[in-house]
Short mmCIF file of C-alpha atoms and ligand atoms in Angstrom, two decimals:
data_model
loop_
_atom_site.label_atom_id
_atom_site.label_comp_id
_atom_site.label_asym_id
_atom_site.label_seq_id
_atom_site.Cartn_x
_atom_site.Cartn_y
_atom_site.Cartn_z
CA UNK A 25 12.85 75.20 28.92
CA UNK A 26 14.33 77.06 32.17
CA UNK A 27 16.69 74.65 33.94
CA UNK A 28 15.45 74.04 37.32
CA UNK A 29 17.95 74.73 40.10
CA UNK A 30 16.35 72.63 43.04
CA UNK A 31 14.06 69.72 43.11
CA UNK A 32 13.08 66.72 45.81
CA UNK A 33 13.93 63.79 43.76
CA UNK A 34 16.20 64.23 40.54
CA UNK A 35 16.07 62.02 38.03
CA UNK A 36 18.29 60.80 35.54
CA UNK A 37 17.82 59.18 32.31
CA UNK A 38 14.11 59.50 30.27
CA UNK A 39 14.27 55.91 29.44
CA UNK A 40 10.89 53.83 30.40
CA UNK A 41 11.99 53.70 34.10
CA UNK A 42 12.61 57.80 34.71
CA UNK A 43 9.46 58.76 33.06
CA UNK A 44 7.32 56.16 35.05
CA UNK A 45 8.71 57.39 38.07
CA UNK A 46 8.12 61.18 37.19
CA UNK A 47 4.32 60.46 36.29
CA UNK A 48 3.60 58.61 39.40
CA UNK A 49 5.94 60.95 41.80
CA UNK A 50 3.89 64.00 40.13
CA UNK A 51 0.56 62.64 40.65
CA UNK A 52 0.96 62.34 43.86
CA UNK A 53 2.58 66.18 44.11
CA UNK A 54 5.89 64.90 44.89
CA UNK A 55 8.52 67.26 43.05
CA UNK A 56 11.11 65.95 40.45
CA UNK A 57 12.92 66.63 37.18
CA UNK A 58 13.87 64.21 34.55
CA UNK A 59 17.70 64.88 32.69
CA UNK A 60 17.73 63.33 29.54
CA UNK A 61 21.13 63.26 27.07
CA UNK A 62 19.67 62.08 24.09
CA UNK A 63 17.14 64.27 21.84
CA UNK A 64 12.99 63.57 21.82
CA UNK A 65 12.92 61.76 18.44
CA UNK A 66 16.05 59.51 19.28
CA UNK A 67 14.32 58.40 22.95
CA UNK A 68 11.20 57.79 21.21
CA UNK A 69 12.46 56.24 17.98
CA UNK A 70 15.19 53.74 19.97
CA UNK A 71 14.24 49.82 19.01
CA UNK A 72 14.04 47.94 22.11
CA UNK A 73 11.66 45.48 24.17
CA UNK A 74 8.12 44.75 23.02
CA UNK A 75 6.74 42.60 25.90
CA UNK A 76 4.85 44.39 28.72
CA UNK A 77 3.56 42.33 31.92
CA UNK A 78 0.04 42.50 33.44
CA UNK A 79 1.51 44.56 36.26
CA UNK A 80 3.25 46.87 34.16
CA UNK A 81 0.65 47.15 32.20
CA UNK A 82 -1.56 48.17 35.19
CA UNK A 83 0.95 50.45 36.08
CA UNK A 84 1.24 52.47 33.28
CA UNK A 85 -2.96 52.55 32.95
CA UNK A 86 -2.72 54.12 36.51
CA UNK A 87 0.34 56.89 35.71
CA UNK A 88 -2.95 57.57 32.89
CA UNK A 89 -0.60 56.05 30.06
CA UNK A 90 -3.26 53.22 29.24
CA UNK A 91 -5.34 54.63 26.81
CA UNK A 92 -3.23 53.96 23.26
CA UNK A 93 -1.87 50.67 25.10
CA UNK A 94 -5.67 49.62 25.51
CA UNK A 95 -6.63 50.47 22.09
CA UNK A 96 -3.47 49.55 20.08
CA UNK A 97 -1.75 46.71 22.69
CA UNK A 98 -2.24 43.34 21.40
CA UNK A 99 -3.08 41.08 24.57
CA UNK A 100 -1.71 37.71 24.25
CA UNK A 101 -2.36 34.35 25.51
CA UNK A 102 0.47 32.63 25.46
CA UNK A 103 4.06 31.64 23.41
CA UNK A 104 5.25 28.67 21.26
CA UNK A 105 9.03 27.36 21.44
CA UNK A 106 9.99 25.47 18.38
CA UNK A 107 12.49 22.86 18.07
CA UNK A 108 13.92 19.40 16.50
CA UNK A 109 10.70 20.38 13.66
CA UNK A 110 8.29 20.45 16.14
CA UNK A 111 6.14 23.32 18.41
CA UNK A 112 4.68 23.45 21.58
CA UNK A 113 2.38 25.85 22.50
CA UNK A 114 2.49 27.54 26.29
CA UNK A 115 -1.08 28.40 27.34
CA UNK A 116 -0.49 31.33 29.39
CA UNK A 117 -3.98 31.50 31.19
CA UNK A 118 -4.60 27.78 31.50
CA UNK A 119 -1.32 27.29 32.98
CA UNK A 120 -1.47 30.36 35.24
CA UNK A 121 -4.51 30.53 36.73
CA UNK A 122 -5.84 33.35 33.75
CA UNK A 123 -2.70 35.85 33.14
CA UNK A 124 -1.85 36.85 30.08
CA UNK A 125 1.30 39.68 28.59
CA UNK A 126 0.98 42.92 26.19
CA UNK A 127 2.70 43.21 22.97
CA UNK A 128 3.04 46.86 23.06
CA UNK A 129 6.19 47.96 21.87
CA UNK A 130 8.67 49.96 24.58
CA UNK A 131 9.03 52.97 21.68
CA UNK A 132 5.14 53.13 22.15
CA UNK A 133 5.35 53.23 25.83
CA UNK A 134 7.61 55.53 26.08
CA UNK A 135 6.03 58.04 23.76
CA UNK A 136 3.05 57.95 25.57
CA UNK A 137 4.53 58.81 28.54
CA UNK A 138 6.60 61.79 27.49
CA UNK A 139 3.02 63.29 25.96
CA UNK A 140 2.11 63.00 29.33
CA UNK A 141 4.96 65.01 30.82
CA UNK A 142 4.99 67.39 28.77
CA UNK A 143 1.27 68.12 28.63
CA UNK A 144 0.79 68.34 32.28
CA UNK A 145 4.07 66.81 34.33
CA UNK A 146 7.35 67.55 35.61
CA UNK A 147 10.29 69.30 34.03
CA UNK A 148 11.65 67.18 31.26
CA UNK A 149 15.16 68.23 29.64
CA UNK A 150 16.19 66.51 26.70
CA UNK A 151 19.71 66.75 25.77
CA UNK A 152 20.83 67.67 29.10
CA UNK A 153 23.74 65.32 29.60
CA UNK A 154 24.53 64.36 33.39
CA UNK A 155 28.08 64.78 34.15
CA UNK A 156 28.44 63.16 37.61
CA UNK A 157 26.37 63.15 40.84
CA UNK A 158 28.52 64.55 44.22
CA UNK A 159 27.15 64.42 47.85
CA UNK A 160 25.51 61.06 47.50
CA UNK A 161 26.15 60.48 51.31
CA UNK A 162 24.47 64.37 52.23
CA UNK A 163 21.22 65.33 53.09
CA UNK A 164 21.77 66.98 49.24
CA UNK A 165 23.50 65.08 46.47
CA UNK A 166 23.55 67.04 43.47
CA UNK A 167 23.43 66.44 39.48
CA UNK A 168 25.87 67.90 37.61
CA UNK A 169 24.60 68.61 33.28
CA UNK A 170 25.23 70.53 30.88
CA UNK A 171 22.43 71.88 29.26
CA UNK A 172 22.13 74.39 26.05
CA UNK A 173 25.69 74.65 25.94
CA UNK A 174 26.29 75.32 29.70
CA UNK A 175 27.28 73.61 33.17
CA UNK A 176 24.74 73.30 35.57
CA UNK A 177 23.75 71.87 38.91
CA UNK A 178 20.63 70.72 39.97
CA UNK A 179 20.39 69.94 44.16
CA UNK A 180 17.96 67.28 45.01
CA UNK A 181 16.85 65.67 48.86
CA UNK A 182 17.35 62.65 46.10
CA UNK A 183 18.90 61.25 43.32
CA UNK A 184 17.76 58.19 41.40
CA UNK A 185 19.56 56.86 38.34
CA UNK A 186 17.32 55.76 35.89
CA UNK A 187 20.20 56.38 33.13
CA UNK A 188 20.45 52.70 31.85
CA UNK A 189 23.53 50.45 31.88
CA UNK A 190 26.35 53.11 30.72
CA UNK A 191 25.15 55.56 33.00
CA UNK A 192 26.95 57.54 35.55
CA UNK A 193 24.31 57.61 38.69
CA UNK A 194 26.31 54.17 39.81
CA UNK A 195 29.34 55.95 39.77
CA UNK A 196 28.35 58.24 42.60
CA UNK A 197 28.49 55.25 44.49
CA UNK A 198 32.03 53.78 46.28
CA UNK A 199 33.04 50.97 44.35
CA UNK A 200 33.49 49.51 47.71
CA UNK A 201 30.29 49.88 48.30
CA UNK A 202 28.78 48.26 45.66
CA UNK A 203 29.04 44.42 44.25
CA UNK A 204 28.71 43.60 40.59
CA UNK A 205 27.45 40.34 39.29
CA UNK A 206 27.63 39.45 35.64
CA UNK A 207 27.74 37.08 32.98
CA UNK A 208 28.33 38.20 29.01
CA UNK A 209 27.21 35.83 26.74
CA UNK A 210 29.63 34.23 24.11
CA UNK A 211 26.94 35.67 21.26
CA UNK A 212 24.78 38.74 20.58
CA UNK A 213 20.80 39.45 18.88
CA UNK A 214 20.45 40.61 15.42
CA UNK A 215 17.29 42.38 15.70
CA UNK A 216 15.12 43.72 12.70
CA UNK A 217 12.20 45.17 11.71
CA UNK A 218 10.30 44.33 8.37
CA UNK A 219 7.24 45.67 7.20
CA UNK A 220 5.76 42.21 6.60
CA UNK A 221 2.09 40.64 8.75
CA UNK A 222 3.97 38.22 11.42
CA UNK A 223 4.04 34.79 10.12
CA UNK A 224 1.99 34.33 13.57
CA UNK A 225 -0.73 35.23 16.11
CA UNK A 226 1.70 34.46 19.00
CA UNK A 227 5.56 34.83 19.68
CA UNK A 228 8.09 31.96 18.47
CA UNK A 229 10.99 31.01 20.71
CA UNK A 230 13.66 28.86 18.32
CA UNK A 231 16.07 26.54 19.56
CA UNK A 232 17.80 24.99 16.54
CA UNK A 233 21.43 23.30 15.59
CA UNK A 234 22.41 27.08 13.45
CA UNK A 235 21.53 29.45 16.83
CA UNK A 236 18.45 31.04 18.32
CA UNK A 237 16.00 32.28 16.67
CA UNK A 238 12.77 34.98 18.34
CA UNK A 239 9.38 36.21 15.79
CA UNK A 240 7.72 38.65 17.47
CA UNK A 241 5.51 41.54 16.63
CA UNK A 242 4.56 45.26 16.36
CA UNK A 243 1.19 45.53 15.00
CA UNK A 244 -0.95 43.44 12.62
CA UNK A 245 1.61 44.64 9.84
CA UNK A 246 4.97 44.66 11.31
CA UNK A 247 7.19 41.79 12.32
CA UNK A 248 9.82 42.06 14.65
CA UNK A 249 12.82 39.13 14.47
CA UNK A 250 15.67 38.20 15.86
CA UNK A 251 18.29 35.29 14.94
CA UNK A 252 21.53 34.30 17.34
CA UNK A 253 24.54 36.03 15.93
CA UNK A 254 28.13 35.85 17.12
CA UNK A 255 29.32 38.98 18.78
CA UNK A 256 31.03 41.71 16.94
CA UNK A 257 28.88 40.58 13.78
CA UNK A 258 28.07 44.00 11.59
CA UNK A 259 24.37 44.08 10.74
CA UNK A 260 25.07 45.65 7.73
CA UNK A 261 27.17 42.91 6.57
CA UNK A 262 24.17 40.88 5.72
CA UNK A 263 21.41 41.31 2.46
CA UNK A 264 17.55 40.85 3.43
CA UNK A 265 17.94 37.82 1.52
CA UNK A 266 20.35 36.00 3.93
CA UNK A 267 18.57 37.43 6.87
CA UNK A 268 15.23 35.74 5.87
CA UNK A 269 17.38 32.75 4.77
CA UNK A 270 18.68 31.86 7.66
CA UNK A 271 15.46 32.58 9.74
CA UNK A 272 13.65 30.02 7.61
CA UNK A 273 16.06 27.80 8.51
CA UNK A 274 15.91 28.06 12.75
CA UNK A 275 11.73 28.32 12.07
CA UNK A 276 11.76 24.90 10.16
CA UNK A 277 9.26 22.71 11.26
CA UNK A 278 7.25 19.49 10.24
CA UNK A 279 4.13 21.31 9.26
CA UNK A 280 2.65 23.46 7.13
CA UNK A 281 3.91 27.24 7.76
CA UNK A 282 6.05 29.29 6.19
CA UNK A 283 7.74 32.66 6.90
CA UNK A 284 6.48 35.64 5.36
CA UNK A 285 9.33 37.76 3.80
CA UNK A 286 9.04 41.92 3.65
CA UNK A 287 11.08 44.64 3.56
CA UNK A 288 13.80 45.31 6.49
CA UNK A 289 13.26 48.83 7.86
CA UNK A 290 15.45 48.68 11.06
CA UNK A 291 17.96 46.45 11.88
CA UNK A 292 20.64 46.17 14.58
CA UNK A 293 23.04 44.02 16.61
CA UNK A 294 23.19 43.71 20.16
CA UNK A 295 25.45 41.96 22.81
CA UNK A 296 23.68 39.73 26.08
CA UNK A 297 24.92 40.29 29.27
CA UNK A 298 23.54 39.84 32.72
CA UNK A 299 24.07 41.96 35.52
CA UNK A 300 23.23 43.04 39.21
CA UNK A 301 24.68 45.85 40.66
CA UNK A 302 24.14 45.73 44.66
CA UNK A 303 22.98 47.32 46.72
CA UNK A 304 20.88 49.23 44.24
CA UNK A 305 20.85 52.49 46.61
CA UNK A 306 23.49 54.14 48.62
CA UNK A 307 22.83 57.57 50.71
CA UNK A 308 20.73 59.66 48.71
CA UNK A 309 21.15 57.91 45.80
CA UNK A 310 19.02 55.18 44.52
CA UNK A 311 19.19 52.93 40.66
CA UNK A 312 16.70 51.63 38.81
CA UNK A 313 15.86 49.62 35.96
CA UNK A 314 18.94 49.38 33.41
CA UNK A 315 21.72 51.27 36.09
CA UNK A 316 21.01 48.58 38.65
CA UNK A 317 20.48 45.70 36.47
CA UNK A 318 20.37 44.11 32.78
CA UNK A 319 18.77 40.58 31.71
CA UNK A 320 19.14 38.79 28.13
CA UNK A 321 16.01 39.83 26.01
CA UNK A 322 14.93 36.07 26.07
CA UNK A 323 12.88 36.18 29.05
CA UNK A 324 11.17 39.16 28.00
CA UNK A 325 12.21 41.46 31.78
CA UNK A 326 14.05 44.36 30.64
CA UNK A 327 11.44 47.07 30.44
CA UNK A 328 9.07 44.83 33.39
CA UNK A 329 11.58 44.86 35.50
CA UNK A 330 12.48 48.31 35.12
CA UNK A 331 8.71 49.56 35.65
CA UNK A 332 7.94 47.29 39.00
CA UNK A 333 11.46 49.13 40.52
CA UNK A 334 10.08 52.11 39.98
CA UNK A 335 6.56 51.30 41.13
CA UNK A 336 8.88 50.21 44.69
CA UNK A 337 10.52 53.39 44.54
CA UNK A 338 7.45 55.62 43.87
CA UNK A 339 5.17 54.23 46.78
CA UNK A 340 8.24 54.59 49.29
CA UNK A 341 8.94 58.45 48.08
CA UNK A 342 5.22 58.92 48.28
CA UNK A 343 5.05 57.67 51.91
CA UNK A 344 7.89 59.57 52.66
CA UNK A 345 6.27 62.85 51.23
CA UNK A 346 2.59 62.08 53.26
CA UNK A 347 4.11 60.65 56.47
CA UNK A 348 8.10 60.99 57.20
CA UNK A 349 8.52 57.64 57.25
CA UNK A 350 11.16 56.11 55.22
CA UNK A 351 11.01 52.83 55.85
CA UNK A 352 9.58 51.64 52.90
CA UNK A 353 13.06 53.74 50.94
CA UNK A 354 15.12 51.97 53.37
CA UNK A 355 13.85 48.29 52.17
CA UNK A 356 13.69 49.39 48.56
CA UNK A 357 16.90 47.73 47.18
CA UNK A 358 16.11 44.30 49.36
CA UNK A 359 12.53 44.85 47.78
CA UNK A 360 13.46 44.88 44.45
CA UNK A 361 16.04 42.63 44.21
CA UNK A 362 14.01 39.30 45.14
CA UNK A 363 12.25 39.95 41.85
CA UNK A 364 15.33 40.96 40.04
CA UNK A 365 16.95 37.78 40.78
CA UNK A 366 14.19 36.09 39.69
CA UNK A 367 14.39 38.08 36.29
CA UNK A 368 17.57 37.30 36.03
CA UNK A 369 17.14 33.37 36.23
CA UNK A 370 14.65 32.95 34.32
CA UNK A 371 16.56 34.66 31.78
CA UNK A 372 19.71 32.66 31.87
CA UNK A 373 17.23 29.35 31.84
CA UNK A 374 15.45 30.71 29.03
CA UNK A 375 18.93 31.91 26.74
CA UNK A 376 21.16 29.06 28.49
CA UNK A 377 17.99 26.76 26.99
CA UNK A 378 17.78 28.04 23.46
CA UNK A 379 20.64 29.18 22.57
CA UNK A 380 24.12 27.66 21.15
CA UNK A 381 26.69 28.83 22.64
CA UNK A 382 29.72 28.44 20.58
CA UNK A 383 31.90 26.56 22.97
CA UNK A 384 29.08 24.16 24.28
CA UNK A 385 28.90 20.48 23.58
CA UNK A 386 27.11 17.93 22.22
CA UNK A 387 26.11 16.32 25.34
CA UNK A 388 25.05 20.18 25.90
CA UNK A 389 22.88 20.33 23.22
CA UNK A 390 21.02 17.32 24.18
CA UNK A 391 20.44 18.64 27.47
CA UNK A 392 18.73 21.44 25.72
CA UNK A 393 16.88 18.95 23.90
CA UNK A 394 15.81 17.09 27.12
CA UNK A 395 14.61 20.23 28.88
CA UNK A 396 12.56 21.17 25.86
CA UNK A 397 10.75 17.94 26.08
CA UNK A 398 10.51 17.78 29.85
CA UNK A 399 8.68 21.36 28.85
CA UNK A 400 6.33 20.02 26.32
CA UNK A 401 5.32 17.09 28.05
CA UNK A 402 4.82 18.10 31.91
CA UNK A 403 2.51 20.61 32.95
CA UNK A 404 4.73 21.42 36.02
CA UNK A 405 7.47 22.14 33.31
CA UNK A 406 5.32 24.47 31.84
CA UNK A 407 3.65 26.53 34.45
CA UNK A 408 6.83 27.53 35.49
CA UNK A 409 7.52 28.85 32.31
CA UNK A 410 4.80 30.43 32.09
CA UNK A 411 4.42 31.89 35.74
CA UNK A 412 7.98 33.75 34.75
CA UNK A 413 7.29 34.75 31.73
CA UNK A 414 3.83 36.45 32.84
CA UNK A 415 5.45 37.56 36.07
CA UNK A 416 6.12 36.29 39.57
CA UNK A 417 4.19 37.79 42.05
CA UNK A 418 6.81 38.18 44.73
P1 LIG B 521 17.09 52.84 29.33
O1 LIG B 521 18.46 52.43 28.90
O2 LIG B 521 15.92 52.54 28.47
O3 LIG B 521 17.06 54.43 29.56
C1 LIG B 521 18.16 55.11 30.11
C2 LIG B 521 18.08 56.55 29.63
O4 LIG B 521 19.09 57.30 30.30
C3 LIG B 521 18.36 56.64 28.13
O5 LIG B 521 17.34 57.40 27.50
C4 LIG B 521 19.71 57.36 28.06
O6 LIG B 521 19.81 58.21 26.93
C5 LIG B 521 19.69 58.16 29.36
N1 LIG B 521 21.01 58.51 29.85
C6 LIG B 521 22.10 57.71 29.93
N2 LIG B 521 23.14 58.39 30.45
C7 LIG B 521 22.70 59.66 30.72
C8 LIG B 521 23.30 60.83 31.26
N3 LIG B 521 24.59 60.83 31.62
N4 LIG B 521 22.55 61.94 31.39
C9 LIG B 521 21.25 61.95 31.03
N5 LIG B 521 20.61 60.87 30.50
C10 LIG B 521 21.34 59.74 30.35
N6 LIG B 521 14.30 44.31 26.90
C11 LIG B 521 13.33 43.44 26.55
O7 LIG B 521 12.53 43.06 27.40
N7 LIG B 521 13.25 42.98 25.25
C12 LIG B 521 14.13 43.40 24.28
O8 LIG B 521 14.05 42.98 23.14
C13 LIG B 521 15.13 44.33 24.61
N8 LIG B 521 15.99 44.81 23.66
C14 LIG B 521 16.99 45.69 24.04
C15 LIG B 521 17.92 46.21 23.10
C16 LIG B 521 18.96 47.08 23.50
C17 LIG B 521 19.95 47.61 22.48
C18 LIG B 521 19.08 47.44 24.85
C19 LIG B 521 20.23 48.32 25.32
C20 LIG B 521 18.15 46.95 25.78
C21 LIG B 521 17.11 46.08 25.38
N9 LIG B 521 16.16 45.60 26.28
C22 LIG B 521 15.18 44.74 25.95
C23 LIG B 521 16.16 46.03 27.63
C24 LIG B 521 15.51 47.38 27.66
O9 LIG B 521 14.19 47.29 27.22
C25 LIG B 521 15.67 47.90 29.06
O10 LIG B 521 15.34 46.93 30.02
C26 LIG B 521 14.86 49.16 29.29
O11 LIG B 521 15.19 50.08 28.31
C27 LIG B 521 15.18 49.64 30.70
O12 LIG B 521 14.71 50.92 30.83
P2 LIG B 521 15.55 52.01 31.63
O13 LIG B 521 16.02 51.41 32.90
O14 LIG B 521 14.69 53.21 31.65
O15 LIG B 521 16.88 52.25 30.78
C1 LIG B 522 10.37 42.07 21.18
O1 LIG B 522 9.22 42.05 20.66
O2 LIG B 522 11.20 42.97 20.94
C2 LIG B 522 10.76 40.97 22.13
C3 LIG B 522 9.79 40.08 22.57
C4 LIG B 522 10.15 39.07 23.46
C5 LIG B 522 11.47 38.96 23.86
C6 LIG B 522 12.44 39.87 23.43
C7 LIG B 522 12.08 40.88 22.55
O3 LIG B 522 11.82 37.96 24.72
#
């Protein structure tokens, strides 16, 4: 593909939060290009959230990315959390006022929406590898990639960083102009995939004495799983056998239900943090999604949160592009940052809740045990689970 030399709004990283930008921005004839580093079949193949929102769902049908989420999404209706033997079921719609989430699996989403830019959207560049971003205080900040082998610049009216947590969009920005807030989490996910029907219609959240434990889902025939490890554990380290082992053993409860066992086609470790970069622009350079912020996978906001900053960011360059005025840009980082701290609560309640942490206490443990009851037997408890798990209109 020709590199492009010039484009209004430059975006790096093809994660789920560039390309949703890059559909919506060219629907509405706004120019862009999407730098990618990685290759198509790594982007599309990478294991990561699985839980899609109402609103991002809506989103993506109106970017015209709905129609294998519609036929292959599985709409659910709520969650169960599991503990001391016993489960609880959260009724999403009943306690909600009728919302439900998507399981629909981020690999998925983002496949879809590459098709779609590629078909008929904006340049896309896989392995083109952004170097740095200069100018971020001009009227014309500019990427610098290499790309088949050579150096190359590509001058924008805007930059946004869509390149995830490692990326180096946020480094165009003064350190002194930015604040970092974070909290890494004495522990880390071991995730898998096994070619096995989930052991369940709905997702599992597992609080128990040995570490946290997630069952979630694919499709009718594969499970996705995750158990509490401590960090710096080597997923290989394990057999299948121990794996399922020790997930029977956070799943226990006083009832009939077992875990079904399968294969394990995928599996990987990965450490929690949580993080807020602020402000999440500076000049002509704005961050999204994973280069502005990162949540524990427990509350299900990752990929959500990344697709509502973009949604922000897409109406304000779109208003921009019809009428000059930049207002709505200007408000974009207090915009989405109400929401993201929101994300980022309900996170650290939901991992701080059903999780062990390694150094905690006992008297810890039975606060965990208190909240978890407080949950299952007051509907206030619950709704505001739920209402943050389906997503807070803000
Ligand atoms: P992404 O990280 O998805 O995308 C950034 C893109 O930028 C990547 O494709 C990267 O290759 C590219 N890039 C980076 N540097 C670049 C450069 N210099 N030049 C060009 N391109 C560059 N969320 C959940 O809700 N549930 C989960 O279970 C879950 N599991 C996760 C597991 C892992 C290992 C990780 C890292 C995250 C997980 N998340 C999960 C969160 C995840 O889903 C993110 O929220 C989501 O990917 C955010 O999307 P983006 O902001 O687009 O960032
Ligand atoms: C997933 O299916 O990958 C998933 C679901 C819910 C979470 C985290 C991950 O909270």
């Amino acid at each position: 593909m020709n590199a492009p030399k010039r484009t209004t709004v430059g975006i790096v990283g093809a994660g789920p939060a560039g390309l949703l930008l890059a559909r919506l921005l060219h629907q509405a004839g706004v120019d862009c290009v999407v730098l990618e580093t990685r290759d198509r079949p790594y982007v599309e193949q990478r294991q990561r959230a699985g839980v899609l929102e109402q609103s991002t769902v809506d989103v993506l049908r109106a970017s015209g990315a709905g129609e294998r989420l519609e036929r292959e999404g599985l709409p659910h209706d709520g969650i169960e959390l599991s503990w001391s033997g016993r489960r609880h079921r959260i009724d999403f719609p009943k306690l909600t006022g009728g919302k439900r989430v998507w399981v629909y699996a981020q690999t998925e989403v983002v496949k879809d929406l590459i098709k779609l830019q590629l078909a008929d959207g904006a340049p896309l560049l896989f392995q083109a590898t952004a170097t740095g971003v200069t100018g971020a205080d001009t009227a014309s900040p500019t990427i610098h990639y290499t790309y088949e082998g050579e150096d190359r610049t590509l001058t924008c009216d805007y930059v946004v960083g869509c390149d995830g947590y490692h990326g180096v969009a946020r480094q165009a920005i003064p350190e002194s102009a930015l604040t970092t807030y974070e909290r890494v989490y004495p522990f880390s996910w071991f995730g898998i995939l096994a070619d096995v029907p989930p052991s369940s219609d709905e997702l599992i959240y597992a609080h128990s004495p040995r570490g946290f434990a997630l069952l979630s889902m694919r499709s009718h025939t594969v499970s996705r799983l995750y158990l509490q490890v401590p960090n710096g554990t080597d997923p290989n380290a394990w057999t299948d056998e121990q794996i399922w082992d020790e997930l029977d053993a956070r799943f226990a409860v006083d009832a009939d239900w077992k875990l079904q066992r399968g294969p394990i086609t995928q599996r990987a470790v990965l450490p929690l943090r949580s993080s807020v970069t602020e402000p999440m622009r500076w000049g002509r350079v704005l961050l999204a999604g994973d280069a502005a912020h990162i949540v524990p996978p427990t509350g299900a906001k990752g990929l959500n949160l990344a697709a509502a900053d973009v949604t922000v960011l897409a109406r304000a360059f779109i208003e921009l592009h019809t009428t000059g005025d930049d207002s709505a840009l200007a408000a974009y980082s207090d915009t989405c940052l109400r929401r993201v701290w929101r994300a980022e609560h309900f996170s650290y309640f939901m991992t701080s809740t059903l999780h062990s942490d390694p150094d905690q206490t006992a008297f810890d443990a039975r606060l965990q045990l208190s909240q978890l009851d407080r949950i299952a037997s007051s509907p206030h408890a619950a709704a505001e689970l739920a209402e943050n798990y389906v997503g807070v209109a803000l």
